[in-house]
XYZ file of C-alpha atoms in Angstrom:
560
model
C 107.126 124.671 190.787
C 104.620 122.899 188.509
C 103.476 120.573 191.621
C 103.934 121.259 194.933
C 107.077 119.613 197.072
C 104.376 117.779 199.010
C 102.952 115.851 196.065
C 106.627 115.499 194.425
C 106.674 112.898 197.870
C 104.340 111.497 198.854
C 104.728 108.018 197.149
C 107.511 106.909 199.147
C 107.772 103.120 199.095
C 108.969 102.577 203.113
C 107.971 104.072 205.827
C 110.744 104.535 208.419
C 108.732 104.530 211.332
C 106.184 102.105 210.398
C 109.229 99.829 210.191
C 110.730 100.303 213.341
C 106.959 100.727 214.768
C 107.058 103.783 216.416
C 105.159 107.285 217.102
C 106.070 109.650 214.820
C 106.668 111.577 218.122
C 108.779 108.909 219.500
C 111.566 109.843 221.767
C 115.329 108.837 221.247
C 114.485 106.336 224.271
C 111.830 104.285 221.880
C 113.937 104.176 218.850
C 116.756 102.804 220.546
C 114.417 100.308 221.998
C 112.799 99.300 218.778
C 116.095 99.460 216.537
C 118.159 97.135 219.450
C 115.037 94.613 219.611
C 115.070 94.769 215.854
C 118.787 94.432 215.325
C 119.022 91.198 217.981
C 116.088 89.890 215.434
C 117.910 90.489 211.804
C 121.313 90.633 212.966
C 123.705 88.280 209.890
C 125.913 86.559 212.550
C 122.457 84.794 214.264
C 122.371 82.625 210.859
C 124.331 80.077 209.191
C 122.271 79.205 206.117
C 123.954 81.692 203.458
C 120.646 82.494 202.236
C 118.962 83.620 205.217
C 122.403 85.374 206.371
C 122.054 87.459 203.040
C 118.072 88.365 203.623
C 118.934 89.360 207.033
C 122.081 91.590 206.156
C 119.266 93.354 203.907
C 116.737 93.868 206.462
C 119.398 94.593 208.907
C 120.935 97.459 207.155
C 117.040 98.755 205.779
C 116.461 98.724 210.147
C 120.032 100.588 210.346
C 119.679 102.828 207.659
C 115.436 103.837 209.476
C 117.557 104.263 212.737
C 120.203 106.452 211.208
C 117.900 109.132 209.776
C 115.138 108.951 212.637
C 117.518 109.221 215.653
C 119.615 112.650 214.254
C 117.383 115.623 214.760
C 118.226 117.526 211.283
C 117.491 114.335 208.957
C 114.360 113.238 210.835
C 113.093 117.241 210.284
C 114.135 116.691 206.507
C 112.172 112.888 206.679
C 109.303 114.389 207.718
C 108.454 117.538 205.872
C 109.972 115.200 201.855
C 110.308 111.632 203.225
C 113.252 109.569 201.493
C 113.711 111.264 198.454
C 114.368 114.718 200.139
C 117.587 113.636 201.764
C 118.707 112.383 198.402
C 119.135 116.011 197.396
C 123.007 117.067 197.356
C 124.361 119.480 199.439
C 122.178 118.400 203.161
C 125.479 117.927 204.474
C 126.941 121.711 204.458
C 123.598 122.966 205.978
C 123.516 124.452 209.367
C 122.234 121.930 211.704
C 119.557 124.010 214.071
C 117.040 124.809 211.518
C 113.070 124.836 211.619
C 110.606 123.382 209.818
C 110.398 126.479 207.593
C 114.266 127.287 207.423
C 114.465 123.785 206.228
C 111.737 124.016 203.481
C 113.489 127.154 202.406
C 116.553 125.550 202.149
C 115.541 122.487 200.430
C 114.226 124.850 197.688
C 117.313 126.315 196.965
C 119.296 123.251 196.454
C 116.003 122.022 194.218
C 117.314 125.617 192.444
C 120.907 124.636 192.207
C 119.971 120.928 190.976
C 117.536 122.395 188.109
C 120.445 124.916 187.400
C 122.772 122.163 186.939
C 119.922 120.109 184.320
C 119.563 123.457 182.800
C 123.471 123.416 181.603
C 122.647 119.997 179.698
C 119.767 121.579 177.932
C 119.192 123.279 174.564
C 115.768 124.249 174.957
C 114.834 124.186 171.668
C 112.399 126.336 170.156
C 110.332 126.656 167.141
C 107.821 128.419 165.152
C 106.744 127.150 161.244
C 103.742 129.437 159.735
C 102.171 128.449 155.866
C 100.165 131.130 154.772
C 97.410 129.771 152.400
C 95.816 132.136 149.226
C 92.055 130.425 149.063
C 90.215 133.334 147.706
C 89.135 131.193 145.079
C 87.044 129.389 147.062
C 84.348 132.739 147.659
C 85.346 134.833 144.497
C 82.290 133.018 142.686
C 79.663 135.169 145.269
C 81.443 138.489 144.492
C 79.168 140.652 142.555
C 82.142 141.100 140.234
C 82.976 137.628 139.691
C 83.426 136.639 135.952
C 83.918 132.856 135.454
C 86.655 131.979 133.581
C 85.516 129.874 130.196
C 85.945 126.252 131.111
C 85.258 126.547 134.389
C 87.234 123.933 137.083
C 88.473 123.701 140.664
C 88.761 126.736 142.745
C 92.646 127.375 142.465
C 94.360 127.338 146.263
C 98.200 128.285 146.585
C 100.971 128.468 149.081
C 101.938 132.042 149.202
C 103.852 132.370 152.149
C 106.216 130.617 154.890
C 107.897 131.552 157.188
C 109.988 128.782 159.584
C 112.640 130.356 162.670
C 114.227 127.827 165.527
C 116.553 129.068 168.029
C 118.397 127.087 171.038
C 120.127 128.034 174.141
C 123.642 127.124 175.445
C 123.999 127.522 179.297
C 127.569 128.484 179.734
C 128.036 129.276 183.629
C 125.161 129.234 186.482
C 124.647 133.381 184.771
C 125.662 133.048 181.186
C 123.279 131.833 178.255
C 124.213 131.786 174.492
C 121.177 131.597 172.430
C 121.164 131.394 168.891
C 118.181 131.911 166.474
C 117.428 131.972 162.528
C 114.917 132.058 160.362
C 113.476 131.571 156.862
C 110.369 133.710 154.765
C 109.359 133.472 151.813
C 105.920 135.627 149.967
C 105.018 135.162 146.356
C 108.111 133.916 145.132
C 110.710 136.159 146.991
C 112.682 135.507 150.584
C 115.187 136.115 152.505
C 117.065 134.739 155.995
C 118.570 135.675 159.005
C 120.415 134.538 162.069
C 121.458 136.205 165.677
C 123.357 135.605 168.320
C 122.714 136.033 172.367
C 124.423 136.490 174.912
C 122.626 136.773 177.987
C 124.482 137.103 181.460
C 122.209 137.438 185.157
C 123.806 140.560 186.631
C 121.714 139.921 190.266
C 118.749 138.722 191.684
C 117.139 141.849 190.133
C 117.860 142.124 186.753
C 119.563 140.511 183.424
C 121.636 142.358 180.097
C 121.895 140.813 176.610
C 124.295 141.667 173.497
C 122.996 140.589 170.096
C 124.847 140.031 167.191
C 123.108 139.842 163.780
C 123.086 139.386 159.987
C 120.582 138.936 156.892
C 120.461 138.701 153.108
C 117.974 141.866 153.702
C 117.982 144.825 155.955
C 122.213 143.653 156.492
C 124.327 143.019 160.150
C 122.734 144.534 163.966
C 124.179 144.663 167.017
C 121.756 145.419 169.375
C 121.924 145.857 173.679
C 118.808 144.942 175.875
C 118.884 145.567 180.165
C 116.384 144.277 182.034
C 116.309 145.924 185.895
C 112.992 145.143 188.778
C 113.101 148.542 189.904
C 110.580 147.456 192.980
C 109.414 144.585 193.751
C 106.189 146.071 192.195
C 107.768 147.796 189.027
C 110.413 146.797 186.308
C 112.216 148.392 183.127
C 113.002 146.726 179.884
C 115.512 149.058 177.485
C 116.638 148.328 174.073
C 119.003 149.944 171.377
C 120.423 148.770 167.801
C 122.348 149.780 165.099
C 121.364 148.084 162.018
C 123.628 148.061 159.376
C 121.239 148.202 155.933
C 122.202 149.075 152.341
C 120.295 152.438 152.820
C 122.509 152.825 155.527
C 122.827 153.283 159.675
C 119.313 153.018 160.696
C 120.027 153.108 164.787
C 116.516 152.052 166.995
C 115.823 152.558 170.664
C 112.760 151.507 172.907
C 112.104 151.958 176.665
C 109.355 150.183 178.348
C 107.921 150.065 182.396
C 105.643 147.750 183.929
C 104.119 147.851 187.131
C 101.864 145.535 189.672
C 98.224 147.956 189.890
C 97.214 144.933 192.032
C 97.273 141.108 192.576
C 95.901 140.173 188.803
C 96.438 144.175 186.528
C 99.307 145.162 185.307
C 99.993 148.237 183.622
C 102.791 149.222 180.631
C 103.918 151.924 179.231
C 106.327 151.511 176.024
C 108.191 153.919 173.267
C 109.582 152.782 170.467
C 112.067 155.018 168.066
C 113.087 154.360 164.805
C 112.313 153.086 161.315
C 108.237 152.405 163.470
C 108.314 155.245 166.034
C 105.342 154.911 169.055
C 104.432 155.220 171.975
C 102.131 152.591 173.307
C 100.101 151.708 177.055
C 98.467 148.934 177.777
C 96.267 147.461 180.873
C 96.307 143.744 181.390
C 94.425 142.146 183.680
C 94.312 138.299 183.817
C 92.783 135.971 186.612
C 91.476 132.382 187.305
C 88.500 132.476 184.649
C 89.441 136.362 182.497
C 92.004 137.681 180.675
C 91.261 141.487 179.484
C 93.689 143.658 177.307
C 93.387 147.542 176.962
C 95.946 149.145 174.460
C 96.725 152.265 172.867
C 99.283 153.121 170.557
C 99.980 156.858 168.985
C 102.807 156.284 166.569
C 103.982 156.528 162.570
C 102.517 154.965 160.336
C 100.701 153.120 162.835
C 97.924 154.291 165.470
C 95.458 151.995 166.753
C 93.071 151.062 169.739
C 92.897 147.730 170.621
C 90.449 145.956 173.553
C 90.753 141.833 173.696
C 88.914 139.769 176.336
C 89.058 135.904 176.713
C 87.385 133.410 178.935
C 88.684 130.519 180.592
C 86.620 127.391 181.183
C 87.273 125.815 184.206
C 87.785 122.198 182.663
C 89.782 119.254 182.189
C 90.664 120.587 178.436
C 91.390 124.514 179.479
C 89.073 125.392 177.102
C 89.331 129.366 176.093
C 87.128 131.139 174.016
C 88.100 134.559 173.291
C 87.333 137.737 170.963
C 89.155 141.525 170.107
C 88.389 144.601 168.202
C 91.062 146.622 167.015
C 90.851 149.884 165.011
C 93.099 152.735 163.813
C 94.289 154.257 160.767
C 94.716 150.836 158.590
C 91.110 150.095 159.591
C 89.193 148.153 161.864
C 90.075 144.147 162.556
C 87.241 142.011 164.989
C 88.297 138.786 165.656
C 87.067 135.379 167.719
C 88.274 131.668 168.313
C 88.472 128.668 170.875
C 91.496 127.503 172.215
C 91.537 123.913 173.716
C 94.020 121.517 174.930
C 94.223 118.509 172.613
C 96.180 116.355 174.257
C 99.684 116.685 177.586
C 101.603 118.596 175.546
C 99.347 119.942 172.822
C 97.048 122.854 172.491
C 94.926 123.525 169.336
C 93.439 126.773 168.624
C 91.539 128.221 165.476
C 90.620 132.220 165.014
C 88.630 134.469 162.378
C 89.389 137.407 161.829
C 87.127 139.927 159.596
C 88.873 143.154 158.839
C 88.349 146.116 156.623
C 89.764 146.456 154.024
C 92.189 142.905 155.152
C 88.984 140.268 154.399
C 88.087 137.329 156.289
C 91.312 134.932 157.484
C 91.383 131.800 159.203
C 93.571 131.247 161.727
C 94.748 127.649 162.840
C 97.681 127.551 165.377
C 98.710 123.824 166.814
C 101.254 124.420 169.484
C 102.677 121.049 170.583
C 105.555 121.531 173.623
C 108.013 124.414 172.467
C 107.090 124.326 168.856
C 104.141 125.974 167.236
C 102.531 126.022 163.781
C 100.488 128.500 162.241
C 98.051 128.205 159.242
C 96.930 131.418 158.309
C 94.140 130.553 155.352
C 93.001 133.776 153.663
C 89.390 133.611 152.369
C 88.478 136.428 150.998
C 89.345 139.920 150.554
C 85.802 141.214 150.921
C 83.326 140.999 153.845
C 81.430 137.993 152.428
C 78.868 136.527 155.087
C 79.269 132.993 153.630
C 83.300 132.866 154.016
C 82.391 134.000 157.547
C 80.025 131.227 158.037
C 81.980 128.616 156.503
C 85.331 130.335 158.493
C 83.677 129.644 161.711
C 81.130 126.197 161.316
C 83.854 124.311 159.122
C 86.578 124.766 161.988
C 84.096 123.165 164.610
C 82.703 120.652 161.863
C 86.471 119.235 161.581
C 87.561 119.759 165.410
C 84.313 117.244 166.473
C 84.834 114.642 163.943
C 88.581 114.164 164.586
C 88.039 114.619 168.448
C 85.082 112.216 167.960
C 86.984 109.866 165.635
C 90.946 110.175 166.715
C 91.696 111.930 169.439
C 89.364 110.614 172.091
C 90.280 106.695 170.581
C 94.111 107.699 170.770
C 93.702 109.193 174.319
C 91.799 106.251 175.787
C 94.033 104.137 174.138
C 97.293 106.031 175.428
C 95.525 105.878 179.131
C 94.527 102.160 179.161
C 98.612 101.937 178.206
C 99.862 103.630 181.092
C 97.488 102.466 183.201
C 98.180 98.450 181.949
C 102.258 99.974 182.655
C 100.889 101.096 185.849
C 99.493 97.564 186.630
C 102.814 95.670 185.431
C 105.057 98.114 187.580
C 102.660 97.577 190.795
C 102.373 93.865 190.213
C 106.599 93.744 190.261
C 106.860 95.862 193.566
C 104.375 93.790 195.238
C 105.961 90.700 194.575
C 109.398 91.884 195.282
C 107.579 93.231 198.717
C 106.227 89.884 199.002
C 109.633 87.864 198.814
C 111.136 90.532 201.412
C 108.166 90.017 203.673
C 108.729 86.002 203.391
C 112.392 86.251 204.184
C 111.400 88.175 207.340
C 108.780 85.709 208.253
C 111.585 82.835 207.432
C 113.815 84.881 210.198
C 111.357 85.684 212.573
C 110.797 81.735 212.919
C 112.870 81.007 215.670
C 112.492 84.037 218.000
C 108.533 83.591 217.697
C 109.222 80.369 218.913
C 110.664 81.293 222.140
C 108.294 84.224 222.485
C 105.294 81.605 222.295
C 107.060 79.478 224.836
C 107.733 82.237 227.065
C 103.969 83.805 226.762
C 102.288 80.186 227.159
C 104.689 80.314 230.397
C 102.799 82.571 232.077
C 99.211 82.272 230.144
C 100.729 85.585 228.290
C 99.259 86.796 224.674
C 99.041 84.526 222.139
C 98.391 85.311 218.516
C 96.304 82.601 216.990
C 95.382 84.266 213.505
C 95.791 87.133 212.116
C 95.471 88.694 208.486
C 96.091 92.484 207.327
C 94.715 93.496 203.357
C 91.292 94.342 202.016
C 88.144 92.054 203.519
C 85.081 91.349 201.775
C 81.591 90.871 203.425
C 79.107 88.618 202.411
C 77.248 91.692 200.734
C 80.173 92.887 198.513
C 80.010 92.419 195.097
C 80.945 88.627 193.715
C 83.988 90.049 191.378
C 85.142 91.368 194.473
C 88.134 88.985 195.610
C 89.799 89.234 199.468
C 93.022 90.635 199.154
C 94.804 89.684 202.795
C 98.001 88.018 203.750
C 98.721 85.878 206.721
C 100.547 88.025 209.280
C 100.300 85.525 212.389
C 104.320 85.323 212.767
C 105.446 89.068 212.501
C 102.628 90.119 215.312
C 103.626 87.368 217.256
C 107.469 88.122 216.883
C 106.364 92.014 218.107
C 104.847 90.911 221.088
C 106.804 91.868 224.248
C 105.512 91.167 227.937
C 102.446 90.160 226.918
C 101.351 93.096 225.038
C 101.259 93.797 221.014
C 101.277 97.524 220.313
C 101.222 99.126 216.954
C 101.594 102.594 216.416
C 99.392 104.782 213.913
C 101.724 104.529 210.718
C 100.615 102.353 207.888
C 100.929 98.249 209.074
C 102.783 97.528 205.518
C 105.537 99.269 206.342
C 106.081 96.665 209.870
C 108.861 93.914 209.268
C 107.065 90.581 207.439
C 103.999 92.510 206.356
C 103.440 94.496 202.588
C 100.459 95.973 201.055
C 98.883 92.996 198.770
C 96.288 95.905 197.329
C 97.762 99.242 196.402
C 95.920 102.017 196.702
C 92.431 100.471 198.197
C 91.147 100.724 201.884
C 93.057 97.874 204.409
C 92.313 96.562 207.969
C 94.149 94.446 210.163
C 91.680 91.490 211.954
C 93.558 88.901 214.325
C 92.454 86.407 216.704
C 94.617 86.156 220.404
C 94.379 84.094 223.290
C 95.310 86.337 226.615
C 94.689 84.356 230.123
C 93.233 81.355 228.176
C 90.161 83.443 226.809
C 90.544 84.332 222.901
C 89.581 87.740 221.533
C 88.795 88.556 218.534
C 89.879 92.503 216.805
C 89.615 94.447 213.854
C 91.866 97.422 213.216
C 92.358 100.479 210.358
C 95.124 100.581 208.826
C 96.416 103.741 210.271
C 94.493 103.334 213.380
C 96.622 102.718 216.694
C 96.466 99.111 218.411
C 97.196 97.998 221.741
C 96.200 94.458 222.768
C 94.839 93.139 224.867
C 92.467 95.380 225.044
C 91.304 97.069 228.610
C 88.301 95.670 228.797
C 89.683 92.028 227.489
C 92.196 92.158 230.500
C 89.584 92.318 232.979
C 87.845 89.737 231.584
C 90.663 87.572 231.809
C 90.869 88.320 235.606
C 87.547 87.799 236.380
């Protein structure tokens, strides 16, 4: 999972216990308490005015629905390891009852499993790759020692001499059946063919998949081919392929057999043979961690043989920059190459590559890949080893990449951020004021049982709340464009008060019944001002930190 289930929850918008003000370790004793007290407070028959009967059948089933999933042991365990959203998930209700903590995570994860599954079946995932190979070897023929300049002279001529464009899609048929199909287009200097293919993959277990693949071309003719995949240990798996390819030379059958195993936490090791129209036998180390990636390969084959060593570095940055380099030799000659690789934007990665060969020249290599698709610009510069193709191969790349970071892509990013930030702002602003016109309707309900409360605490010279405000304070040292942001919460700690004692519990206070947060995301504190015995007391609280008034130390001076 991209983020972990934590994260995925832990913006929930109400806190169950915070609204029936209670321990997270409360007993089944102190919820009933708080949801009966709660439910003689909200409850739609106490009011005749339809309005106020409708805002306190709302609160009354939000206290209801708190109660519900606190006071049953298996959806307060689910509550409290995903909050809300994590008994929204489908399929809770088959699940053996007497589970742990852990059982429960596990289990949640596997219905997560079976939800994605089900998205999956509405998906195509579409994929696709376009490459334009560019002839520019007109550009550096004029510092060849053999360069004769045409009479007349005139632009360096720069062609198109290549493409090559392939999509495919899949087609989830059951929860172990995918149809895939592919195709693609290539043309060089002025000739071209096509193909498509057909999929059929189908998860035999837990362990291992087989495919079928059905083919056809305007070139090498029709394949079917067979491909089995099998983890042999948890530490070691097999990949084998065969094909029958039916060309106008005719049958030209293909096999290949390759195993991969775990050497340790970051190394893996293959081993591959290929027979056929390109017989080999190939093995390769990888080993790839936090900040390295390192390739070792070997291949022995016809017509190709070739060692091949490839390192890259990862930046640890906001960007996942990558810089990376390879040498590769055998009996077509020897190929170094180096680039940068750098994430342009959420879904877009830019990378650029030269690579100097003998006898292959100097090519550039640009490759954008944005989401599933990914385009390739292969420019060739030269055929010779020129040092001023690969000077202007690797300073013009950088030249462009900081003068459109400088000049688009940092403008388009701020401006994209400020957007979802001023979004942000908008959908914050809404939920506030919707909390806002719940908290009032509380307050407008809690009028007449504060009322007797205050009657019955002035009774006995009980506690009195004279003032009190919850939000974000500002002292005479803060900054002027610093503004207060509190709310009056007088009535809703008055209406909690019960034999002259007000105790709140360590949960956030917005979550209580007539308060909400009027400053998302910055630091709050509760300050009030009470009366106990005839002596007034003044306190300021955390946000999450416990209260119990009055204080110890306030009662005896009250006695004395």
């Amino acid at each position: 999972m991209a983020a972990s289930i934590e994260d995925e929850f832990e913006s929930n918008t109400q806190d169950y216990y915070s609204l029936l003000n209670v321990r997270k370790e409360a007993t089944l004793e102190e919820l009933k308490s708080s949801y009966r007290r709660l439910c003689m407070l909200y409850h739609p028959d106490k009011h005749r005015d339809p309005e106020l009967k409708r805002q306190a059948e709302q609160l009354f089933n939000q206290v209801h629905q708190a109660y519900e999933v606190l006071s049953d042991a298996h959806s307060r365990a689910i509550y409290d390891i995903f909050g809300k959203k994590g008994l929204e998930v489908e399929g809770w209700e088959v699940v053996e009852r007497k589970r742990t903590p852990a059982e429960i995570r596990e289990e949640y994860e596997r219905l997560q499993r079976e939800r994605d599954e089900r998205r999956l079946q509405q998906r195509t995932n579409p994929k696709g790759t376009i490459s334009v190979g560019v002839d520019a070897t007109d550009l550096f023929d004029c510092y060849d020692d053999d360069f004769e300049e045409m009479p007349g002279g005139g632009f360096p001529h720069i062609e198109i001499n290549k493409m090559h464009i392939s999509q495919s899609i899949e087609a989830p048929l059951t929860n172990t059946d995918t149809a895939m199909l592919s195709g693609s287009l290539s043309t060089h200097n002025g000739s071209g063919g096509g193909n498509i293919n057909m999929t059929v993959r189908r998860v035999t277990s837990a362990k291992g998949w087989g495919e079928v693949e059905f083919g056809a071309g305007d070139i090498l003719g029709p394949l079917v081919g067979l491909k089995v995949f099998h983890n042999i240990t948890p530490r070691c798996f097999l990949t084998a392929q065969c094909g029958l390819q039916f060309s106008p030379r005719g049958l030209r059958p293909s096999c290949s057999l390759m195993t991969a195993r775990h050497l340790d936490q970051n190394t893996m090791g293959y081993l591959q043979w290929r027979w056929g129209l390109n017989s080999a036998m190939t093995t390769s180390l990888v080993r790839d961690t936090k900040s390295n990636h390192f390739t070792l390969a070997l291949q022995l084959g016809v017509p190709h043989s070739y060692l091949m060593m490839s390192y890259q570095y990862k930046f640890q940055d906001e960007d996942q920059t990558k810089v990376k380099g390879s040498v590769k030799t055998g009996w077509f000659g020897t190929v170094i190459e180096y680039g940068a690789e750098r994430k342009i934007s959420r879904h877009s990665v830019l990378s650029a590559t030269v690579s100097i060969g003998v006898p292959q020249g100097v090519t550039l290599k640009i490759k954008l890949a944005r989401a599933s698709q990914i385009y390739l610009f292969p420019v060739h510069l030269t055929d010779q080893l020129l040092p001023s193709a690969v000077f202007y191969a690797t300073v013009g790349p950088l030249l462009v990449y900081m003068a459109i970071h400088r000049l688009i892509i940092i403008p388009y990013t701020k401006a994209q951020k400020e957007q979802e930030l001023e979004l942000q702002r908008k959908s914050s602003a809404t939920d506030i004021a919707k909390k806002k016109q719940e908290a009032e309707s509380a307050v407008l309900l809690m009028q007449e049982s504060v009322r007797r409360i205050i009657e019955a605490e002035e009774s006995k010279m009980g506690l009195i709340i004279l003032n009190a405000w919850y939000g974000k304070f500002v002292s005479d040292t803060s900054q002027k464009q610093d503004k207060a942001k509190v709310i009056d919460v007088t009535v809703p700690l008055q209406c909690l008060v019960k034999d002259s004692k007000l105790i709140l519990t360590e949960a956030s206070k917005a979550g209580l019944p007539g308060f909400y947060d009027p400053c998302v995301g910055e630091e709050k504190s509760l300050k009030l001002l009470y009366q106990f015995r005839g002596v007034m007391h003044q306190v300021i609280s955390a946000d999450t930190e416990p209260l119990r008034i009055p204080k110890q130390s306030h009662r005896f001076e009250a006695e004395s």
